[in-house]
mmCIF file of C-alpha atoms in Angstrom:
data_model
loop_
_atom_site.group_PDB
_atom_site.id
_atom_site.type_symbol
_atom_site.label_atom_id
_atom_site.label_comp_id
_atom_site.label_asym_id
_atom_site.label_seq_id
_atom_site.Cartn_x
_atom_site.Cartn_y
_atom_site.Cartn_z
ATOM 1 C CA MET S 1 -40.322 -76.010 23.794
ATOM 2 C CA THR S 2 -42.494 -75.218 26.797
ATOM 3 C CA ASP S 3 -42.858 -78.128 29.226
ATOM 4 C CA ARG S 4 -46.151 -79.948 29.348
ATOM 5 C CA LEU S 5 -48.317 -79.331 32.387
ATOM 6 C CA HIS S 6 -49.383 -82.267 34.504
ATOM 7 C CA VAL S 7 -52.605 -80.459 35.451
ATOM 8 C CA LEU S 8 -54.339 -77.228 34.450
ATOM 9 C CA ALA S 9 -56.958 -76.175 37.008
ATOM 10 C CA ILE S 10 -59.851 -73.897 36.057
ATOM 11 C CA GLY S 11 -62.006 -72.266 38.715
ATOM 12 C CA ASN S 12 -62.965 -69.291 40.832
ATOM 13 C CA ALA S 13 -60.075 -66.989 41.766
ATOM 14 C CA ILE S 14 -60.896 -66.052 45.366
ATOM 15 C CA VAL S 15 -59.044 -64.493 48.278
ATOM 16 C CA ASP S 16 -59.962 -66.198 51.559
ATOM 17 C CA VAL S 17 -60.296 -63.961 54.607
ATOM 18 C CA LEU S 18 -60.079 -66.247 57.650
ATOM 19 C CA ALA S 19 -60.909 -65.474 61.257
ATOM 20 C CA LYS S 20 -61.418 -67.582 64.368
ATOM 21 C CA THR S 21 -64.751 -67.118 66.095
ATOM 22 C CA ASP S 22 -67.319 -68.888 68.266
ATOM 23 C CA ASP S 23 -70.838 -70.252 67.829
ATOM 24 C CA THR S 24 -72.351 -67.145 69.419
ATOM 25 C CA PHE S 25 -70.966 -64.885 66.678
ATOM 26 C CA LEU S 26 -72.372 -67.173 63.981
ATOM 27 C CA HIS S 27 -75.766 -67.253 65.676
ATOM 28 C CA ASP S 28 -75.867 -63.487 66.138
ATOM 29 C CA LYS S 29 -75.066 -62.941 62.457
ATOM 30 C CA GLY S 30 -77.625 -65.488 61.260
ATOM 31 C CA MET S 31 -74.983 -67.798 59.807
ATOM 32 C CA VAL S 32 -75.571 -71.553 59.640
ATOM 33 C CA LYS S 33 -72.519 -73.312 61.025
ATOM 34 C CA GLY S 34 -70.633 -75.358 58.446
ATOM 35 C CA SER S 35 -72.498 -73.860 55.493
ATOM 36 C CA MET S 36 -71.510 -71.718 52.527
ATOM 37 C CA ARG S 37 -73.707 -68.874 51.324
ATOM 38 C CA LEU S 38 -73.298 -66.382 48.509
ATOM 39 C CA ILE S 39 -73.335 -62.687 49.410
ATOM 40 C CA SER S 40 -73.358 -59.357 47.583
ATOM 41 C CA GLU S 41 -70.485 -56.889 47.418
ATOM 42 C CA GLU S 42 -72.320 -54.706 49.955
ATOM 43 C CA GLU S 43 -72.692 -57.638 52.372
ATOM 44 C CA ALA S 44 -69.020 -58.428 51.895
ATOM 45 C CA GLU S 45 -68.066 -54.932 53.014
ATOM 46 C CA GLU S 46 -70.386 -55.171 56.028
ATOM 47 C CA ILE S 47 -69.036 -58.556 57.175
ATOM 48 C CA TYR S 48 -65.445 -57.408 56.777
ATOM 49 C CA GLY S 49 -66.172 -54.490 59.090
ATOM 50 C CA GLN S 50 -67.680 -56.760 61.759
ATOM 51 C CA MET S 51 -65.155 -59.601 61.878
ATOM 52 C CA GLY S 52 -62.175 -59.797 64.195
ATOM 53 C CA PRO S 53 -58.487 -60.053 63.238
ATOM 54 C CA ALA S 54 -58.230 -61.912 59.956
ATOM 55 C CA LYS S 55 -55.694 -63.645 57.733
ATOM 56 C CA GLU S 56 -55.864 -63.122 53.967
ATOM 57 C CA ILE S 57 -54.846 -66.100 51.834
ATOM 58 C CA SER S 58 -55.496 -66.724 48.176
ATOM 59 C CA GLY S 59 -58.104 -69.441 47.786
ATOM 60 C CA GLY S 60 -60.791 -70.887 45.550
ATOM 61 C CA ALA S 61 -61.294 -74.634 45.288
ATOM 62 C CA ALA S 62 -59.462 -75.337 42.036
ATOM 63 C CA ALA S 63 -56.764 -72.775 42.881
ATOM 64 C CA ASN S 64 -56.144 -74.575 46.197
ATOM 65 C CA THR S 65 -55.766 -77.825 44.274
ATOM 66 C CA ALA S 66 -53.295 -76.146 41.918
ATOM 67 C CA ALA S 67 -51.247 -74.859 44.869
ATOM 68 C CA GLY S 68 -51.218 -78.335 46.407
ATOM 69 C CA LEU S 69 -50.060 -79.872 43.144
ATOM 70 C CA ALA S 70 -47.243 -77.339 42.869
ATOM 71 C CA ALA S 71 -46.183 -78.098 46.451
ATOM 72 C CA LEU S 72 -46.016 -81.790 45.546
ATOM 73 C CA GLY S 73 -43.768 -81.044 42.586
ATOM 74 C CA SER S 74 -46.250 -81.221 39.717
ATOM 75 C CA ARG S 75 -46.099 -78.771 36.822
ATOM 76 C CA VAL S 76 -49.438 -77.030 37.136
ATOM 77 C CA GLY S 77 -51.304 -74.051 35.729
ATOM 78 C CA PHE S 78 -54.448 -72.167 36.687
ATOM 79 C CA ILE S 79 -57.102 -70.208 34.803
ATOM 80 C CA GLY S 80 -59.358 -67.882 36.802
ATOM 81 C CA ARG S 81 -60.491 -64.260 36.631
ATOM 82 C CA VAL S 82 -59.619 -61.428 39.030
ATOM 83 C CA ARG S 83 -60.069 -57.662 38.859
ATOM 84 C CA ASP S 84 -57.143 -55.210 38.710
ATOM 85 C CA ASP S 85 -57.592 -54.303 42.379
ATOM 86 C CA GLN S 86 -55.732 -54.945 45.636
ATOM 87 C CA LEU S 87 -57.125 -58.422 46.241
ATOM 88 C CA GLY S 88 -56.546 -59.279 42.589
ATOM 89 C CA GLU S 89 -52.878 -58.444 43.092
ATOM 90 C CA VAL S 90 -52.805 -60.554 46.275
ATOM 91 C CA PHE S 91 -54.255 -63.546 44.446
ATOM 92 C CA THR S 92 -51.923 -63.212 41.462
ATOM 93 C CA HIS S 93 -48.816 -62.838 43.610
ATOM 94 C CA ASP S 94 -49.699 -65.751 45.892
ATOM 95 C CA ILE S 95 -50.495 -68.301 43.214
ATOM 96 C CA ARG S 96 -47.438 -67.477 41.134
ATOM 97 C CA ALA S 97 -45.209 -67.481 44.220
ATOM 98 C CA GLN S 98 -46.360 -71.031 44.909
ATOM 99 C CA GLY S 99 -45.080 -72.157 41.532
ATOM 100 C CA VAL S 100 -48.340 -72.168 39.573
ATOM 101 C CA GLU S 101 -48.361 -70.951 35.971
ATOM 102 C CA TYR S 102 -51.026 -68.217 35.955
ATOM 103 C CA LYS S 103 -51.539 -66.190 32.776
ATOM 104 C CA THR S 104 -55.144 -64.927 32.981
ATOM 105 C CA ALA S 105 -55.158 -61.141 32.492
ATOM 106 C CA PRO S 106 -57.040 -59.192 35.207
ATOM 107 C CA ALA S 107 -60.314 -57.514 34.272
ATOM 108 C CA THR S 108 -60.078 -53.728 34.047
ATOM 109 C CA ASN S 109 -63.730 -53.020 34.846
ATOM 110 C CA GLY S 110 -66.770 -54.637 36.440
ATOM 111 C CA LEU S 111 -67.030 -56.566 39.691
ATOM 112 C CA ALA S 112 -64.258 -56.614 42.302
ATOM 113 C CA THR S 113 -62.058 -59.649 42.928
ATOM 114 C CA ALA S 114 -63.901 -62.461 44.691
ATOM 115 C CA ARG S 115 -63.430 -62.995 48.407
ATOM 116 C CA CYS S 116 -64.659 -65.600 50.884
ATOM 117 C CA PHE S 117 -65.030 -64.795 54.581
ATOM 118 C CA ILE S 118 -64.321 -68.000 56.492
ATOM 119 C CA PHE S 119 -65.213 -68.189 60.179
ATOM 120 C CA ILE S 120 -63.506 -71.047 62.016
ATOM 121 C CA THR S 121 -64.982 -72.358 65.260
ATOM 122 C CA PRO S 122 -62.937 -74.239 67.906
ATOM 123 C CA ASP S 123 -64.113 -77.611 66.536
ATOM 124 C CA GLY S 124 -62.435 -76.876 63.184
ATOM 125 C CA GLN S 125 -65.680 -76.328 61.298
ATOM 126 C CA ARG S 126 -65.716 -73.475 58.795
ATOM 127 C CA THR S 127 -68.662 -71.264 57.887
ATOM 128 C CA MET S 128 -68.257 -69.430 54.610
ATOM 129 C CA ASN S 129 -69.733 -66.221 53.191
ATOM 130 C CA THR S 130 -68.665 -65.826 49.578
ATOM 131 C CA PHE S 131 -68.762 -62.877 47.191
ATOM 132 C CA LEU S 132 -67.858 -64.406 43.823
ATOM 133 C CA GLY S 133 -67.290 -61.076 42.116
ATOM 134 C CA ALA S 134 -65.029 -61.020 39.070
ATOM 135 C CA SER S 135 -64.662 -64.803 39.052
ATOM 136 C CA THR S 136 -68.263 -65.138 37.851
ATOM 137 C CA ARG S 137 -67.356 -63.246 34.686
ATOM 138 C CA LEU S 138 -64.900 -65.910 33.521
ATOM 139 C CA ASN S 139 -65.623 -66.498 29.840
ATOM 140 C CA SER S 140 -64.170 -68.244 26.825
ATOM 141 C CA SER S 141 -61.911 -65.265 26.029
ATOM 142 C CA ASP S 142 -60.064 -65.990 29.303
ATOM 143 C CA LEU S 143 -59.110 -69.487 28.153
ATOM 144 C CA ASN S 144 -55.542 -70.111 27.032
ATOM 145 C CA ARG S 145 -55.734 -72.791 24.343
ATOM 146 C CA GLU S 146 -51.988 -73.409 24.463
ATOM 147 C CA GLN S 147 -52.144 -74.147 28.204
ATOM 148 C CA ILE S 148 -55.146 -76.444 27.772
ATOM 149 C CA GLU S 149 -53.566 -78.413 24.947
ATOM 150 C CA ARG S 150 -50.319 -79.068 26.828
ATOM 151 C CA ALA S 151 -51.988 -80.189 30.071
ATOM 152 C CA ASP S 152 -52.225 -83.939 30.653
ATOM 153 C CA VAL S 153 -55.356 -83.266 32.742
ATOM 154 C CA ILE S 154 -57.641 -80.259 33.056
ATOM 155 C CA TYR S 155 -59.347 -80.023 36.446
ATOM 156 C CA VAL S 156 -62.608 -78.096 36.692
ATOM 157 C CA GLU S 157 -64.756 -77.122 39.685
ATOM 158 C CA GLY S 158 -68.539 -77.474 39.612
ATOM 159 C CA TYR S 159 -69.052 -74.076 41.228
ATOM 160 C CA LEU S 160 -68.448 -72.480 37.817
ATOM 161 C CA TRP S 161 -71.737 -73.878 36.538
ATOM 162 C CA ASP S 162 -73.710 -71.134 38.309
ATOM 163 C CA ALA S 163 -72.563 -68.484 35.807
ATOM 164 C CA PRO S 164 -73.674 -69.045 32.164
ATOM 165 C CA GLU S 165 -70.544 -67.492 30.624
ATOM 166 C CA ALA S 166 -68.284 -69.513 32.903
ATOM 167 C CA LYS S 167 -70.194 -72.702 32.117
ATOM 168 C CA GLN S 168 -69.708 -72.115 28.400
ATOM 169 C CA ALA S 169 -66.010 -71.479 28.993
ATOM 170 C CA ILE S 170 -65.733 -74.835 30.756
ATOM 171 C CA LEU S 171 -67.518 -76.647 27.937
ATOM 172 C CA ASP S 172 -65.149 -74.991 25.465
ATOM 173 C CA ALA S 173 -62.122 -75.954 27.589
ATOM 174 C CA ILE S 174 -63.326 -79.553 27.770
ATOM 175 C CA GLY S 175 -63.704 -79.587 23.988
ATOM 176 C CA MET S 176 -60.155 -78.286 23.536
ATOM 177 C CA ALA S 177 -58.740 -80.825 25.998
ATOM 178 C CA LYS S 178 -60.539 -83.745 24.401
ATOM 179 C CA ALA S 179 -59.475 -82.676 20.908
ATOM 180 C CA ALA S 180 -55.868 -82.683 22.130
ATOM 181 C CA GLY S 181 -56.263 -86.186 23.590
ATOM 182 C CA ASN S 182 -56.051 -84.992 27.209
ATOM 183 C CA ARG S 183 -58.122 -86.073 30.198
ATOM 184 C CA VAL S 184 -60.807 -84.139 32.073
ATOM 185 C CA ALA S 185 -61.210 -84.166 35.867
ATOM 186 C CA PHE S 186 -64.269 -82.638 37.516
ATOM 187 C CA THR S 187 -65.186 -81.960 41.134
ATOM 188 C CA LEU S 188 -68.844 -81.708 42.125
ATOM 189 C CA SER S 189 -67.862 -78.933 44.598
ATOM 190 C CA ASP S 190 -70.965 -78.855 46.833
ATOM 191 C CA SER S 191 -74.157 -80.881 47.285
ATOM 192 C CA PHE S 192 -76.295 -77.752 46.832
ATOM 193 C CA CYS S 193 -74.433 -77.071 43.585
ATOM 194 C CA VAL S 194 -75.296 -80.620 42.500
ATOM 195 C CA ASP S 195 -78.946 -80.032 43.407
ATOM 196 C CA ARG S 196 -79.034 -76.980 41.145
ATOM 197 C CA HIS S 197 -77.398 -78.657 38.145
ATOM 198 C CA ARG S 198 -77.986 -82.402 38.543
ATOM 199 C CA ALA S 199 -79.114 -83.197 35.001
ATOM 200 C CA GLU S 200 -76.240 -81.287 33.410
ATOM 201 C CA PHE S 201 -73.693 -82.766 35.813
ATOM 202 C CA LEU S 202 -74.896 -86.296 35.050
ATOM 203 C CA GLU S 203 -74.560 -85.662 31.323
ATOM 204 C CA LEU S 204 -71.093 -84.226 31.872
ATOM 205 C CA VAL S 205 -69.942 -87.141 34.045
ATOM 206 C CA ARG S 206 -71.276 -89.766 31.669
ATOM 207 C CA ASN S 207 -69.988 -88.274 28.438
ATOM 208 C CA HIS S 208 -67.058 -85.933 29.065
ATOM 209 C CA VAL S 209 -65.400 -86.540 32.459
ATOM 210 C CA ASP S 210 -62.590 -89.074 32.953
ATOM 211 C CA ILE S 211 -61.896 -88.486 36.668
ATOM 212 C CA LEU S 212 -64.658 -87.508 39.104
ATOM 213 C CA PHE S 213 -64.146 -86.105 42.610
ATOM 214 C CA ALA S 214 -66.955 -85.926 45.178
ATOM 215 C CA ASN S 215 -67.681 -86.313 48.857
ATOM 216 C CA GLU S 216 -70.408 -88.611 50.167
ATOM 217 C CA ALA S 217 -73.091 -85.908 50.301
ATOM 218 C CA GLU S 218 -72.342 -84.789 46.745
ATOM 219 C CA ILE S 219 -72.315 -88.256 45.191
ATOM 220 C CA LYS S 220 -75.580 -89.173 46.953
ATOM 221 C CA SER S 221 -77.128 -85.957 45.682
ATOM 222 C CA LEU S 222 -75.947 -86.641 42.133
ATOM 223 C CA TYR S 223 -77.640 -90.039 42.051
ATOM 224 C CA GLN S 224 -80.535 -89.103 44.353
ATOM 225 C CA THR S 225 -79.988 -91.868 46.859
ATOM 226 C CA GLY S 226 -79.448 -91.953 50.600
ATOM 227 C CA ASP S 227 -76.921 -94.783 50.315
ATOM 228 C CA ALA S 228 -73.320 -93.887 49.489
ATOM 229 C CA HIS S 229 -72.504 -97.435 48.330
ATOM 230 C CA THR S 230 -75.305 -97.322 45.769
ATOM 231 C CA ALA S 231 -74.185 -93.920 44.515
ATOM 232 C CA ALA S 232 -70.544 -95.038 44.311
ATOM 233 C CA ALA S 233 -71.483 -98.120 42.300
ATOM 234 C CA GLN S 234 -73.411 -95.974 39.851
ATOM 235 C CA ALA S 235 -70.523 -93.528 39.524
ATOM 236 C CA ALA S 236 -68.187 -96.423 38.742
ATOM 237 C CA THR S 237 -70.326 -97.302 35.717
ATOM 238 C CA ASP S 238 -70.543 -93.700 34.525
ATOM 239 C CA CYS S 239 -66.932 -92.538 34.867
ATOM 240 C CA ALA S 240 -63.518 -94.147 34.302
ATOM 241 C CA ILE S 241 -62.157 -93.107 37.722
ATOM 242 C CA THR S 242 -64.131 -91.879 40.745
ATOM 243 C CA ALA S 243 -62.648 -90.700 44.057
ATOM 244 C CA ILE S 244 -65.098 -90.180 46.934
ATOM 245 C CA THR S 245 -63.903 -88.526 50.140
ATOM 246 C CA ARG S 246 -65.557 -89.641 53.386
ATOM 247 C CA SER S 247 -64.191 -87.267 56.062
ATOM 248 C CA GLU S 248 -62.805 -89.246 59.007
ATOM 249 C CA LYS S 249 -63.652 -92.517 57.233
ATOM 250 C CA GLY S 250 -61.082 -91.924 54.495
ATOM 251 C CA ALA S 251 -61.917 -92.314 50.836
ATOM 252 C CA TRP S 252 -63.096 -94.722 48.169
ATOM 253 C CA VAL S 253 -61.394 -94.974 44.795
ATOM 254 C CA LEU S 254 -63.245 -96.783 42.018
ATOM 255 C CA ALA S 255 -62.279 -97.635 38.454
ATOM 256 C CA GLY S 256 -64.378 -100.251 36.684
ATOM 257 C CA ALA S 257 -64.235 -103.360 38.831
ATOM 258 C CA GLU S 258 -61.274 -101.985 40.802
ATOM 259 C CA ARG S 259 -62.097 -100.765 44.315
ATOM 260 C CA HIS S 260 -59.875 -99.270 47.011
ATOM 261 C CA GLU S 261 -60.785 -98.126 50.514
ATOM 262 C CA VAL S 262 -58.214 -95.591 51.704
ATOM 263 C CA GLN S 263 -57.705 -94.842 55.391
ATOM 264 C CA VAL S 264 -57.175 -91.378 56.842
ATOM 265 C CA ILE S 265 -53.831 -90.413 58.356
ATOM 266 C CA ALA S 266 -54.010 -91.241 62.065
ATOM 267 C CA GLY S 267 -53.266 -88.767 64.839
ATOM 268 C CA VAL S 268 -54.061 -85.538 62.969
ATOM 269 C CA HIS S 269 -55.406 -82.710 65.117
ATOM 270 C CA VAL S 270 -58.148 -80.964 63.132
ATOM 271 C CA VAL S 271 -57.769 -77.177 63.247
ATOM 272 C CA ASP S 272 -59.575 -76.070 60.073
ATOM 273 C CA THR S 273 -61.257 -78.320 57.487
ATOM 274 C CA THR S 274 -61.063 -75.624 54.775
ATOM 275 C CA GLY S 275 -59.575 -77.097 51.615
ATOM 276 C CA ALA S 276 -59.529 -80.757 52.670
ATOM 277 C CA GLY S 277 -61.275 -81.914 49.503
ATOM 278 C CA ASP S 278 -59.191 -79.568 47.351
ATOM 279 C CA LEU S 279 -55.937 -80.968 48.698
ATOM 280 C CA PHE S 280 -57.198 -84.548 48.409
ATOM 281 C CA ALA S 281 -57.674 -83.858 44.694
ATOM 282 C CA ALA S 282 -54.161 -82.403 44.526
ATOM 283 C CA GLY S 283 -52.572 -85.474 46.058
ATOM 284 C CA PHE S 284 -54.654 -87.813 43.923
ATOM 285 C CA LEU S 285 -53.908 -86.045 40.641
ATOM 286 C CA HIS S 286 -50.223 -85.764 41.495
ATOM 287 C CA GLY S 287 -50.071 -89.513 41.901
ATOM 288 C CA LEU S 288 -52.172 -90.196 38.829
ATOM 289 C CA THR S 289 -50.117 -88.033 36.465
ATOM 290 C CA ALA S 290 -46.949 -89.612 37.902
ATOM 291 C CA GLY S 291 -48.226 -93.076 36.969
ATOM 292 C CA ARG S 292 -48.837 -94.301 40.521
ATOM 293 C CA SER S 293 -51.403 -96.964 41.397
ATOM 294 C CA LEU S 294 -54.925 -95.846 42.269
ATOM 295 C CA ALA S 295 -54.358 -97.019 45.847
ATOM 296 C CA ASP S 296 -51.278 -94.801 46.068
ATOM 297 C CA CYS S 297 -53.195 -91.905 44.488
ATOM 298 C CA GLY S 298 -55.848 -92.210 47.212
ATOM 299 C CA ALA S 299 -53.194 -92.392 49.921
ATOM 300 C CA MET S 300 -51.480 -89.272 48.557
ATOM 301 C CA GLY S 301 -54.825 -87.506 48.576
ATOM 302 C CA CYS S 302 -55.487 -88.403 52.205
ATOM 303 C CA LEU S 303 -51.968 -87.341 53.184
ATOM 304 C CA ALA S 304 -52.321 -83.919 51.526
ATOM 305 C CA ALA S 305 -55.761 -83.446 53.097
ATOM 306 C CA ALA S 306 -54.394 -84.371 56.528
ATOM 307 C CA GLU S 307 -51.703 -81.706 56.253
ATOM 308 C CA VAL S 308 -54.101 -78.924 55.301
ATOM 309 C CA ILE S 309 -56.639 -79.603 58.078
ATOM 310 C CA SER S 310 -53.881 -79.392 60.701
ATOM 311 C CA HIS S 311 -53.617 -75.590 60.386
ATOM 312 C CA VAL S 312 -55.656 -72.532 59.422
ATOM 313 C CA GLY S 313 -55.970 -71.968 55.679
ATOM 314 C CA ALA S 314 -56.470 -74.074 52.557
ATOM 315 C CA ARG S 315 -52.909 -74.001 51.232
ATOM 316 C CA PRO S 316 -50.191 -76.438 52.399
ATOM 317 C CA GLU S 317 -47.621 -75.206 54.897
ATOM 318 C CA ALA S 318 -45.513 -78.332 55.489
ATOM 319 C CA ASP S 319 -43.253 -79.965 52.879
ATOM 320 C CA LEU S 320 -45.792 -82.189 51.107
ATOM 321 C CA LYS S 321 -43.162 -83.629 48.796
ATOM 322 C CA ALA S 322 -41.135 -84.840 51.765
ATOM 323 C CA MET S 323 -44.226 -86.183 53.529
ATOM 324 C CA VAL S 324 -45.186 -88.266 50.496
ATOM 325 C CA ALA S 325 -41.630 -89.542 50.065
ATOM 326 C CA ALA S 326 -41.448 -90.565 53.734
ATOM 327 C CA ARG S 327 -44.745 -92.470 53.722
ATOM 328 C CA LEU S 328 -45.095 -93.764 50.174
ATOM 329 C CA GLY S 329 -41.665 -93.565 48.609
#
């Protein structure tokens, strides 16, 4: 019998193309520092021709979380759509090599594999230009019911809501998971994404999501308040478990009347903040599916996030399993 999965992540299958740059380059190219914007395939080709030496690493928010979970020792799968092109092969090789069960067949026509050009300034901030490509064509035919039914938790990224077919696929996946008695985790992904889909996200959180991930900007956007405490309190009434990341201030974990304030890992030199939230989710879900306390889950999340911001790229490079064992046992 095939082993159960601790987590099955569903999201955009993207190859990150990372390059170090300075504020002048961003200004000259009309890029807003620290932002993410969507671009066309033509713009993607133009940017690639203008950027300096780059490093290609498979990415995508939920895929980064899956890679982090695998590094921590969880049994994890991923569903996401690529094209049968060079970057599609890069993505497929990378995610499988990291120990993630990936069965989604590549598309044989249509848009190219998604890529995100990430420009990293000396202060560690990243500015992203994303061509979502084939990932936006994810649909219900890409779902693997067997994977969904044997996953203790499915983890879904909010970015998928921008594509109608992908949104329907997520709703179908949630239905399959719930019918199998499994839990649903959801990340709000981006405050602008929340702005676009607030009413639907609220309905989802209140009626279908068991574990919610957000940062302060996203949770305030969801509940349309300028006060993070107010938003967190509301989330605690709407969802069984809520984890809110707060950058250098750590994280809050809420479950009913239970509250935990988790501190960041001290002494970390920030090189690149890409993937911090993704790896926090990985650490948290690893702890949760292992039966750890919510306080420990938050601490594991902060530890995984601290590792990933200490180097370029959104996938772990150090031995996360050993780091967790050394700090938390």
